[in-house]
Coordinates of C-alpha atoms (C1' of nucleotides) in Angstrom, one line a residue:
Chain A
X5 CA 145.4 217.4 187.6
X6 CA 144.0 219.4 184.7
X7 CA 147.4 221.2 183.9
X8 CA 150.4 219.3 183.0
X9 CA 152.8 220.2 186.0
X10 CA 155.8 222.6 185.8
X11 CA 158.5 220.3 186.1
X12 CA 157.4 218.4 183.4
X13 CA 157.2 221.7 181.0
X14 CA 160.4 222.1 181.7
X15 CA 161.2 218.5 180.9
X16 CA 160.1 218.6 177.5
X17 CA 162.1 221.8 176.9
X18 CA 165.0 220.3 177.8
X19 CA 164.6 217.7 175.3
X20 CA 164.2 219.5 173.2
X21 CA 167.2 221.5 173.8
X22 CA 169.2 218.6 173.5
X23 CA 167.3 216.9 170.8
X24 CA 170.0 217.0 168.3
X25 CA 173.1 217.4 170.4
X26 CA 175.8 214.7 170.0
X27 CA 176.7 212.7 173.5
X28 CA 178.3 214.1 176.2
X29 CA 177.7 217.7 175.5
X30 CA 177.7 219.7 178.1
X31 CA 174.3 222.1 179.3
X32 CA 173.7 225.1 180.4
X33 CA 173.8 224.4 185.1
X34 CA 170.8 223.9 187.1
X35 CA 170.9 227.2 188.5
X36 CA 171.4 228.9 184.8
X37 CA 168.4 226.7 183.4
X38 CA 166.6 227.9 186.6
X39 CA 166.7 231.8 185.4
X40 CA 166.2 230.9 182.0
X41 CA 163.0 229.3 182.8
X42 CA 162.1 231.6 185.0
X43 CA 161.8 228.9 188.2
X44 CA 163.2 227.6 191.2
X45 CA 166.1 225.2 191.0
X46 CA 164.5 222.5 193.2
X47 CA 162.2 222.4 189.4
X48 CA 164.6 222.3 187.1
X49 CA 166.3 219.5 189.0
X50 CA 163.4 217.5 189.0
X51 CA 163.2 218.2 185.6
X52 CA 166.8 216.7 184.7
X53 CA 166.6 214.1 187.6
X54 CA 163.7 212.5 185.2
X55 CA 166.0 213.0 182.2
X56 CA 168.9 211.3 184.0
X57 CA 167.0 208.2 185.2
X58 CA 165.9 207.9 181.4
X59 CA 169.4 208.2 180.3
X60 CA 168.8 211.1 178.8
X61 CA 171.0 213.0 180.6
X62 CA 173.7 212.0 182.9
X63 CA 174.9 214.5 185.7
X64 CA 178.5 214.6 187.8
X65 CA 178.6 216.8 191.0
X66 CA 180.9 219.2 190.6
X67 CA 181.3 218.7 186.6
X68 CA 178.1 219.8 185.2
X69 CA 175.6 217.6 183.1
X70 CA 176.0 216.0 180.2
X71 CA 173.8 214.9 177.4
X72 CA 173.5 211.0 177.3
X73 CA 174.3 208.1 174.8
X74 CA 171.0 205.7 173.8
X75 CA 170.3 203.1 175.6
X76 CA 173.0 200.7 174.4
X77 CA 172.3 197.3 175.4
X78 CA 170.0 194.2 176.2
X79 CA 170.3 190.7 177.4
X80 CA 168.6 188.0 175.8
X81 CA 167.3 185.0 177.9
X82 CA 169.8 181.9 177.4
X83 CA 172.6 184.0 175.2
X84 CA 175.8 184.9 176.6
X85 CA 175.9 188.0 178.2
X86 CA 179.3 188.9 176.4
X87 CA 178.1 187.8 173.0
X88 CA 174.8 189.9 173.4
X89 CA 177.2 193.2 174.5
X90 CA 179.4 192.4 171.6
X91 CA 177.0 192.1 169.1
X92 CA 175.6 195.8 169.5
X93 CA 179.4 197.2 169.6
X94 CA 179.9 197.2 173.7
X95 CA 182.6 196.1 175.5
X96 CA 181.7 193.4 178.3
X97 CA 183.3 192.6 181.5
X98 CA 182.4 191.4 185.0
X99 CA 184.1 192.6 188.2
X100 CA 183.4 189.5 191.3
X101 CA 182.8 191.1 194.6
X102 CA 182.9 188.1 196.5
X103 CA 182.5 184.5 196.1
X104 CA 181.0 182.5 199.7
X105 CA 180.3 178.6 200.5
X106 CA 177.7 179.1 202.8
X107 CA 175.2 176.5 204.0
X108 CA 171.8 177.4 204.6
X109 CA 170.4 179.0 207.9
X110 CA 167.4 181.4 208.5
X111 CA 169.1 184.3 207.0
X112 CA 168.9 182.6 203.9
X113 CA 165.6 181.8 204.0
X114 CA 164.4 183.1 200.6
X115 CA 167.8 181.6 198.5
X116 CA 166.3 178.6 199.9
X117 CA 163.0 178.9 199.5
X118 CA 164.1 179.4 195.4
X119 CA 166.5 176.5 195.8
X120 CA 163.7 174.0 197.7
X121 CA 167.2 173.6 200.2
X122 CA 166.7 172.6 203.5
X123 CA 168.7 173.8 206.7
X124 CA 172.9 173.0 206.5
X125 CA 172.6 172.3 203.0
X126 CA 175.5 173.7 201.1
X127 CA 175.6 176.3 198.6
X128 CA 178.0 178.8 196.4
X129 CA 177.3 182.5 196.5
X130 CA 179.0 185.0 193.6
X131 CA 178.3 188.8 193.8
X132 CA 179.4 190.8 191.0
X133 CA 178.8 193.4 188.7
X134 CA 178.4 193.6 185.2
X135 CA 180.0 196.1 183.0
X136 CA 179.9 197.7 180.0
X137 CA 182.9 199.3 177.9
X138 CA 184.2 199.8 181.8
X139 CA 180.5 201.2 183.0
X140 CA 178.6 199.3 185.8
X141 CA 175.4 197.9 184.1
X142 CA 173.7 195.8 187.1
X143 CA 175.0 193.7 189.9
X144 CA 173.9 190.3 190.4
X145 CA 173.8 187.9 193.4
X146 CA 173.9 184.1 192.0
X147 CA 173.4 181.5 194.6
X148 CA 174.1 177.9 193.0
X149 CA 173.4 174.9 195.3
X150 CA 176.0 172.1 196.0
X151 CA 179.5 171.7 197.5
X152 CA 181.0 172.4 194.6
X153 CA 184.8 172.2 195.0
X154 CA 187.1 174.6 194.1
X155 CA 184.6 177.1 192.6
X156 CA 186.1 179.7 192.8
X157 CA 189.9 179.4 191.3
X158 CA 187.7 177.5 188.4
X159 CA 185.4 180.6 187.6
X160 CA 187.9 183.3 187.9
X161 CA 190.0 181.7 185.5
X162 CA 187.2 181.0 183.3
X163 CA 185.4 184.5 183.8
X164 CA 181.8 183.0 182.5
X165 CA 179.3 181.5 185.4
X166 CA 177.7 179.4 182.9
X167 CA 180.8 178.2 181.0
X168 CA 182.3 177.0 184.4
X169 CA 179.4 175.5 185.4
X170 CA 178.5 173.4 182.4
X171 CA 182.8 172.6 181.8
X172 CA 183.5 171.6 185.1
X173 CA 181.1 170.7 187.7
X174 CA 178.8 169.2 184.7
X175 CA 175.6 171.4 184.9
X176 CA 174.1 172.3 182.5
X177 CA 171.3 175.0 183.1
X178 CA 169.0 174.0 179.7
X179 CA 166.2 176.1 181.3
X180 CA 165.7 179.2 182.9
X181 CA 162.6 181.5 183.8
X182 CA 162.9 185.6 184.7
X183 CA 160.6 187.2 187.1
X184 CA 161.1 190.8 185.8
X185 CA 160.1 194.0 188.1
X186 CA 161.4 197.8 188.4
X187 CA 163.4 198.4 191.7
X188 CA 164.5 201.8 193.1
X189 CA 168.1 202.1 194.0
X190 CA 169.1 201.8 197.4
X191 CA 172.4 202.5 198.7
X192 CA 174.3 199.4 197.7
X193 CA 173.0 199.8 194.1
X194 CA 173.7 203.2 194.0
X195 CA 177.3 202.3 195.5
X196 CA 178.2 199.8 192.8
X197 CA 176.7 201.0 190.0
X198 CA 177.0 204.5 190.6
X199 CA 173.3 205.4 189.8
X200 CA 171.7 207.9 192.1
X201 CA 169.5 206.9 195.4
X202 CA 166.0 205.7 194.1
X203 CA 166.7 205.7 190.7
X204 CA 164.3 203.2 188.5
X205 CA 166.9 200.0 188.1
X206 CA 165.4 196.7 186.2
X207 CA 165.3 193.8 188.6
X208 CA 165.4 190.2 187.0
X209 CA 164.9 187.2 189.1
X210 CA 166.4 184.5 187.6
X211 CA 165.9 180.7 188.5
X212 CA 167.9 177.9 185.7
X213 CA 166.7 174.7 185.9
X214 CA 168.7 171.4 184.3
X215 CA 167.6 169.2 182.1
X216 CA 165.8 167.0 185.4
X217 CA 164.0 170.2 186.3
X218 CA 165.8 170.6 189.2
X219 CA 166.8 174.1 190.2
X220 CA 170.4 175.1 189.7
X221 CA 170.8 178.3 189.7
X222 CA 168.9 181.5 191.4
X223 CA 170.5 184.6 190.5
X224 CA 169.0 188.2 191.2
X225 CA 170.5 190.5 189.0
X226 CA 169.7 194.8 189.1
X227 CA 170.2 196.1 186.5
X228 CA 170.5 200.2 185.6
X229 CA 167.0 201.3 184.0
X230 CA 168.8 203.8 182.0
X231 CA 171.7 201.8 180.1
X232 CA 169.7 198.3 179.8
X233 CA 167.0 196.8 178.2
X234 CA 165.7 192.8 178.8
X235 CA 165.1 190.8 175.8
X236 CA 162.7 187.5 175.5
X237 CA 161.6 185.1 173.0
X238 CA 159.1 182.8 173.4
X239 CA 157.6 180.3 170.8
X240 CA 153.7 178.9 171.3
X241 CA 154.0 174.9 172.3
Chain B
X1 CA 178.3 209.2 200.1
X2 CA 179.5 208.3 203.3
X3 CA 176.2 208.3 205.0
X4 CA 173.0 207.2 204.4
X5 CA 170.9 210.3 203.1
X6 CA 168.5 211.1 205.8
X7 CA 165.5 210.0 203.6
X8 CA 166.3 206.5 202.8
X9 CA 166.9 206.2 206.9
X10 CA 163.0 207.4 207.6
X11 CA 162.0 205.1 204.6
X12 CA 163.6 202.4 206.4
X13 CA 161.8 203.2 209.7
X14 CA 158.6 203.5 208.2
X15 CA 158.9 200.0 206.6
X16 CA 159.5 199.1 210.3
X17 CA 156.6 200.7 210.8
X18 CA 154.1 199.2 208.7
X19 CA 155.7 195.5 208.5
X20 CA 153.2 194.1 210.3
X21 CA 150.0 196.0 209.5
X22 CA 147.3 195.3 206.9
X23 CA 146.5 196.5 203.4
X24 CA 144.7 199.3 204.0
X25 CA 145.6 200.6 206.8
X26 CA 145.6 204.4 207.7
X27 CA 149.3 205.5 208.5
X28 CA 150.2 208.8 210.5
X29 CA 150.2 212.0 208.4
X30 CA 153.1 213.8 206.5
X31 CA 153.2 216.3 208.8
X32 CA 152.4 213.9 211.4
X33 CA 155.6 211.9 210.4
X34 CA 157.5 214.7 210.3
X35 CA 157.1 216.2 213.6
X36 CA 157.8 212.5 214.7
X37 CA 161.1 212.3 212.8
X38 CA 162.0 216.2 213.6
X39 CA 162.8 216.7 209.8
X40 CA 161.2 218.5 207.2
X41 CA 157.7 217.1 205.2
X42 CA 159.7 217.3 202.1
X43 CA 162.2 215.1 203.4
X44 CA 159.1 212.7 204.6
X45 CA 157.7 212.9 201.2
X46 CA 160.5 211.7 199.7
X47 CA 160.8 208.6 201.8
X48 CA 156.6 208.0 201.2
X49 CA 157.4 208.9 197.5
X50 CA 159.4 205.6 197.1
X51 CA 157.5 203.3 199.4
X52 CA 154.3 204.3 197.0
X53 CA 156.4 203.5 193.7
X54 CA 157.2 200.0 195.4
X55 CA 153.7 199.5 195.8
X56 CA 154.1 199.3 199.8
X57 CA 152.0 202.1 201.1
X58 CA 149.5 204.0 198.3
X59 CA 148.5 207.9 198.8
X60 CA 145.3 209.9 198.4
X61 CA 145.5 213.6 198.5
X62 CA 142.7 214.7 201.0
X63 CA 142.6 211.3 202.7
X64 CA 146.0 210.2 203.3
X65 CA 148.4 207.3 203.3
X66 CA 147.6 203.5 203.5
X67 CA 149.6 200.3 203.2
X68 CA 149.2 198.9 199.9
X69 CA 149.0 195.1 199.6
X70 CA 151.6 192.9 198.3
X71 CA 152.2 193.0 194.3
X72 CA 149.9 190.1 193.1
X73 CA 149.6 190.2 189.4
X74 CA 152.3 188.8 186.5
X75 CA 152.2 188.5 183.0
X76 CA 153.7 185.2 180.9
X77 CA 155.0 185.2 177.5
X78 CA 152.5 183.9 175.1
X79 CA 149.8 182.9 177.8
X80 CA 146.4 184.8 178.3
X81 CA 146.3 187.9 180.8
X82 CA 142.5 186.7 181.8
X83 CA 144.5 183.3 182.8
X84 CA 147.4 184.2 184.8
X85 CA 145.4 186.7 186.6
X86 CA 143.0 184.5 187.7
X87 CA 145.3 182.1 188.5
X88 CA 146.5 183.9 191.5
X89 CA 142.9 185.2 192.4
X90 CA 142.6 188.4 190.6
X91 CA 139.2 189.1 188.6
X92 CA 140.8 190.6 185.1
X93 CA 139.8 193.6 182.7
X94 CA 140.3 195.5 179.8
X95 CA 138.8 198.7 178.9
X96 CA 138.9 199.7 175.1
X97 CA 139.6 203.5 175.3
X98 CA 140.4 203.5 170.8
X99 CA 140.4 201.7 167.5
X100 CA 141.4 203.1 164.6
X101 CA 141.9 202.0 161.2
X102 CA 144.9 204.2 160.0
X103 CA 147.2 204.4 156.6
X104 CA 150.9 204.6 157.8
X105 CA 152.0 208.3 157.2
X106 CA 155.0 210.1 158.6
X107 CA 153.8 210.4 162.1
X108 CA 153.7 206.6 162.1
X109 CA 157.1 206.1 161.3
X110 CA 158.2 204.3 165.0
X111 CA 155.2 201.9 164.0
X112 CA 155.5 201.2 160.9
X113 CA 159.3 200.3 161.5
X114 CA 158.8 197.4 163.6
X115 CA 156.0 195.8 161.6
X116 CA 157.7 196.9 158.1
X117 CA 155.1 198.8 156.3
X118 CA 155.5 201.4 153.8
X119 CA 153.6 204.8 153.6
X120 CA 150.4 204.5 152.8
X121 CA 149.7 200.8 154.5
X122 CA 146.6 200.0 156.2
X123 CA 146.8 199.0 160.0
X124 CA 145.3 199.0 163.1
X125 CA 145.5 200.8 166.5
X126 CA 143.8 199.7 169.3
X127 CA 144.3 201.3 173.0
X128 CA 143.1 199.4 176.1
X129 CA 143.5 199.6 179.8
X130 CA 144.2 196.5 181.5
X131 CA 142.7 196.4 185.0
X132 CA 142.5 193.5 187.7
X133 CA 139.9 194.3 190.5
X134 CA 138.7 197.0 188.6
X135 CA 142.2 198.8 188.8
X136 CA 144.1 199.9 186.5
X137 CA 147.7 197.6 185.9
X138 CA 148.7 199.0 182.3
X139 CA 148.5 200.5 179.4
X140 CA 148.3 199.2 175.7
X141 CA 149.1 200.4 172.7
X142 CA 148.5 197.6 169.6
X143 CA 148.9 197.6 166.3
X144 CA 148.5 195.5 164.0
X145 CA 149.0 195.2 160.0
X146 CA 146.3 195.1 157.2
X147 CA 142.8 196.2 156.4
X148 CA 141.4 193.8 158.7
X149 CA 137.0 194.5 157.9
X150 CA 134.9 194.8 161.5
X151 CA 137.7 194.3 163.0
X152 CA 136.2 196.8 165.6
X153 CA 132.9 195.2 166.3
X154 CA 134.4 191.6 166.7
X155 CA 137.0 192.9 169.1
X156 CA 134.6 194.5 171.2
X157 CA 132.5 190.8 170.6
X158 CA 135.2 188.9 171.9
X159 CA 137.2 191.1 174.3
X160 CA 140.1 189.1 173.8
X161 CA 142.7 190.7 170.9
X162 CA 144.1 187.3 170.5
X163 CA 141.3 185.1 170.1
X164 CA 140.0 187.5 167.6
X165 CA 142.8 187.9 165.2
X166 CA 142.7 183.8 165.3
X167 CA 138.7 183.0 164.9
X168 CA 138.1 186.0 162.9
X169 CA 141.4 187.0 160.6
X170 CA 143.3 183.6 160.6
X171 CA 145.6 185.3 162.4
X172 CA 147.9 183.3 164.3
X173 CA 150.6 184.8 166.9
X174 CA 152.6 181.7 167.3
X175 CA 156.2 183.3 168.4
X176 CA 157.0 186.7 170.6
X177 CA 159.8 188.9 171.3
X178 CA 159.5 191.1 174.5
X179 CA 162.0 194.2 175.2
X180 CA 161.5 195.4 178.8
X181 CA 162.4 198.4 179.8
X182 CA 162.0 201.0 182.8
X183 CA 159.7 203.7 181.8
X184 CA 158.6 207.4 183.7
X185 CA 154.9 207.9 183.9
X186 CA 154.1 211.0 181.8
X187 CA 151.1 213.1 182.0
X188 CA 148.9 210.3 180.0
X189 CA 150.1 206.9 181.8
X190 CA 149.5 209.1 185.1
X191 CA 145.9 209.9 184.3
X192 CA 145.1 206.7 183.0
X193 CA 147.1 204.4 185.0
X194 CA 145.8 206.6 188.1
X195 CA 149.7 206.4 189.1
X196 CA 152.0 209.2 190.8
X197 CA 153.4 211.7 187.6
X198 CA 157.6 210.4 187.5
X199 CA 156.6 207.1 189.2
X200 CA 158.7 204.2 187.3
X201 CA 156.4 201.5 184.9
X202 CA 157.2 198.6 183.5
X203 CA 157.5 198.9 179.5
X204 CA 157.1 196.1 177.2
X205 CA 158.0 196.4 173.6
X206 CA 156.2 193.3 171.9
X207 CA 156.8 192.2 168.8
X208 CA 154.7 188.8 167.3
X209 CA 154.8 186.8 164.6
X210 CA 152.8 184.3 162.7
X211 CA 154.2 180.8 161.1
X212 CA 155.8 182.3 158.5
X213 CA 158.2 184.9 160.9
X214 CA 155.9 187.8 159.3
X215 CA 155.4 191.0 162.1
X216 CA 151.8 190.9 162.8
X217 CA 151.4 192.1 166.0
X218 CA 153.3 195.3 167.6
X219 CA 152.4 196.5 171.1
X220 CA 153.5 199.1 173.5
X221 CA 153.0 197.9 176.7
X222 CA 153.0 200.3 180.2
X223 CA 152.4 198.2 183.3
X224 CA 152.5 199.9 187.2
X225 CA 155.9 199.3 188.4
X226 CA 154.0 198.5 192.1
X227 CA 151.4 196.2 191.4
X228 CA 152.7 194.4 188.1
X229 CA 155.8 191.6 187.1
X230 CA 157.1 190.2 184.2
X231 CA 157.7 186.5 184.0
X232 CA 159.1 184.8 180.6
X233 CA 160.6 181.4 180.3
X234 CA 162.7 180.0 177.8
X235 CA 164.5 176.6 176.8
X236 CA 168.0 175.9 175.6
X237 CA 168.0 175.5 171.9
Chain C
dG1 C1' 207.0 222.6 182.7
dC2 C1' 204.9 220.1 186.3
dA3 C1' 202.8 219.4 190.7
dC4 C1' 200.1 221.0 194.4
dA5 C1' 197.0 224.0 196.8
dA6 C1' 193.4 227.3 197.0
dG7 C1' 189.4 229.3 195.2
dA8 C1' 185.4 229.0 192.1
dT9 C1' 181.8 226.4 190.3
dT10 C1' 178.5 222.8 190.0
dG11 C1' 175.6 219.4 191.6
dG12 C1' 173.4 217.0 196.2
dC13 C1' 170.6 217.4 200.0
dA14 C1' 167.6 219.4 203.2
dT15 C1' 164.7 223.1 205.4
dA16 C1' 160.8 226.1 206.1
dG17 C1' 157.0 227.8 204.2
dA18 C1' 153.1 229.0 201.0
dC19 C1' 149.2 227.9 198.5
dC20 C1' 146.1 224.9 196.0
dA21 C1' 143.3 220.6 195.0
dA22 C1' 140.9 216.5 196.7
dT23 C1' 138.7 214.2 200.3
dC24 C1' 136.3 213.8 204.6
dT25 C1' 133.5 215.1 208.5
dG26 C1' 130.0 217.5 210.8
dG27 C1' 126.2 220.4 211.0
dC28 C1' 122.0 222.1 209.1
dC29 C1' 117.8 221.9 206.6
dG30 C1' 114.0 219.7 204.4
Chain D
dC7 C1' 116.8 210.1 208.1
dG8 C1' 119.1 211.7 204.0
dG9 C1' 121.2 215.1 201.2
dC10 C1' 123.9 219.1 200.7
dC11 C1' 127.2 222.5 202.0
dA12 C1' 130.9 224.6 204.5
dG13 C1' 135.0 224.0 207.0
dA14 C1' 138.9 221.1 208.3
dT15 C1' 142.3 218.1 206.9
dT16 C1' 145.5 215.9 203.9
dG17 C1' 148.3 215.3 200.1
dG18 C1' 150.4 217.9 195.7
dT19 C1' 153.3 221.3 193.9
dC20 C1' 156.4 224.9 194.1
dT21 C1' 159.5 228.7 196.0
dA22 C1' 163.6 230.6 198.2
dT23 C1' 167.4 229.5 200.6
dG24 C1' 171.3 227.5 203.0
dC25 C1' 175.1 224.5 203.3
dC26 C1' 178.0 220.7 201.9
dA27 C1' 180.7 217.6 198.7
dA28 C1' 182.9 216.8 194.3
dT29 C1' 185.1 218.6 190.3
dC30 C1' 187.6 222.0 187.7
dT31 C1' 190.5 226.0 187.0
dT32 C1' 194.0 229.0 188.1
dG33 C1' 197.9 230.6 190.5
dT34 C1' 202.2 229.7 192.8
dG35 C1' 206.4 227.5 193.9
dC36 C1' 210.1 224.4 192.7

DNA sequence: GCACAAGATTGGCATAGACCAATCTGGCCG
DNA sequence: CGGCCAGATTGGTCTATGCCAATCTTGTGC
């Protein structure tokens, strides 16, 4: 690979086409850019498909493509999720999917194996997705262990997982470590967040700990690669 | 998207396929796979295409396609990369590919941002490969402020970047901030990183500073999105 | 003027095929 | 037996095309 391939030629023209365009303009269509260039389409829509998965560019079937906004917002470990959006100017909100008691049997065998819980023992599953100014930014699936009565009238009312936890079932997660990896879209993903199939999303494993050590909390949260960013601090013992 | 687009179904069944089989083990052709399937090899491709940027099957043009291994190698905040990779049984690298001792000028604006230095500052710019087995896992870009006198010929002494800005500058990096990020592999990250051109990395934006919250460290980091994960833990305040 | 339907446009997905580059295998020669 | 070369094979990239689904625009009817 001596030459830099086509599509990517056409990639770097494209930004700089739209180097100093404001957000949402629209560009010239795939098939237009296509004769322009002088290529197929199946090229110049490998060409955007990389710009979209950077957020460069966002496309809508139908519509047309759009120039994108920067890549607006990050989560800090062990800051609130709404004060982190707030703080760079972005409205946050969580949608719940579903909130299960389930108690563990062998299609819960990795939950448990993050949980150290054995067979029957009880625990609280919460699916939702995070949003931003009323755009899906990831969807997490938080699996806390316990009984824990009433749940799920408690967090709805109180909207934060943390806050609900600490207020009234008295845990307090005072620890957490995050496994981060990149993570292709499947069709769920794709689904919720609306991101295309096999886009690059940011996966964060997530397992809180209390002040005993004890695990609390194992969350796995997806996250869109081109809207969000993952923020840690760390301070040398 | 009512339907499952044919290609995610043939990824699926080629997962079946392989779930049991070794690392390293020769799987049917494209064209092999596509007779099978009774669908295009472009359609094939794509369902290879994602299996490779999970790190589950690996590629070689003239050769052909083999299961890849499992992803064994993570990174900690603020703990040595020779350490956690030999922690779970991987024999770590680094390859110096530059040094440079540069003035900050106007292409060196991105740089010289993050560790606040005017025009006309000394620093340093040292790229290295990291490899584990002998194969490449990412890319570094580091900077790092000040004149800094053999800084070259002690680096290359020690191997270690940290260890020499302590023993040799009285430099000490005693608090980090990570931004992670999903990142495309251009042209350079493919060649070096010997990955697929588009396939999705890991990006880690490090900042470090000494005792006195001074910016003495700033690094660009691009890790393999198959083979490579993240890991930072933090405390409650 | 507003609502609905039809047609046009645009992106989404897949096919069939061509050609090139990298690797492997087998045969030949020293 | 080992090394080298040629041919076969496999992945890598691109083209041209077709068809479908989603969105937008325009025209018609009330």
């Amino acid at each position: 690979m001596s030459e830099l391939p086509k599509y990517y030629v056409y990639k770097m023209r494209i930004l700089e086409m739209i180097a100093d365009l404001p957000p949402g303009t629209l560009i010239p269509t795939e098939r237009t850019l296509a004769l322009d260039f002088g290529t197929s389409r199946t090229t110049v829509r490998k060409a955007i498909g990389e710009l979209v998965a950077e957020g460069r560019l966002t496309r809508t079937q139908g519509s047309g493509t759009y120039t994108g906004g920067p890549k607006i917002t990050h989560v800090r470990q062990l800051t609130s999720f709404t004060e982190d959006a707030q703080a760079i100017g972005y409205t946050p909100s969580s949608e719940i999917l579903e909130i299960e008691q389930l108690h563990v049997d062998a299609s819960h065998a990795v939950e448990a194996g993050h949980m150290q819980l054995t067979p029957g023992a009880p625990f609280v599953r919460i699916q939702r997705v995070r949003l931003g100014n009323g755009e899906p930014l990831g969807l997490e699936t938080a699996c806390i262990p316990g009984e824990l009565e009433g749940f799920e009238e408690r967090l709805r009312e109180r909207g934060s997982l943390y806050a609900t936890l600490r207020e009234d079932f008295g845990i307090r997660i005072t620890e957490v470590e995050d496994g981060v990896e990149t993570y292709l879209a499947g069709p769920e993903e794709a689904r919720l967040l609306k991101v295309e199939m096999g886009s690059p999303l940011l996966r964060i494993d997530r397992t809180g700990f209390d002040d005993g050590g004890r695990v609390v909390e194992w969350t796995v949260g997806r996250f869109c690669g081109d809207r969000f960013r993952f923020v840690a601090r760390t301070r040398a013992a």
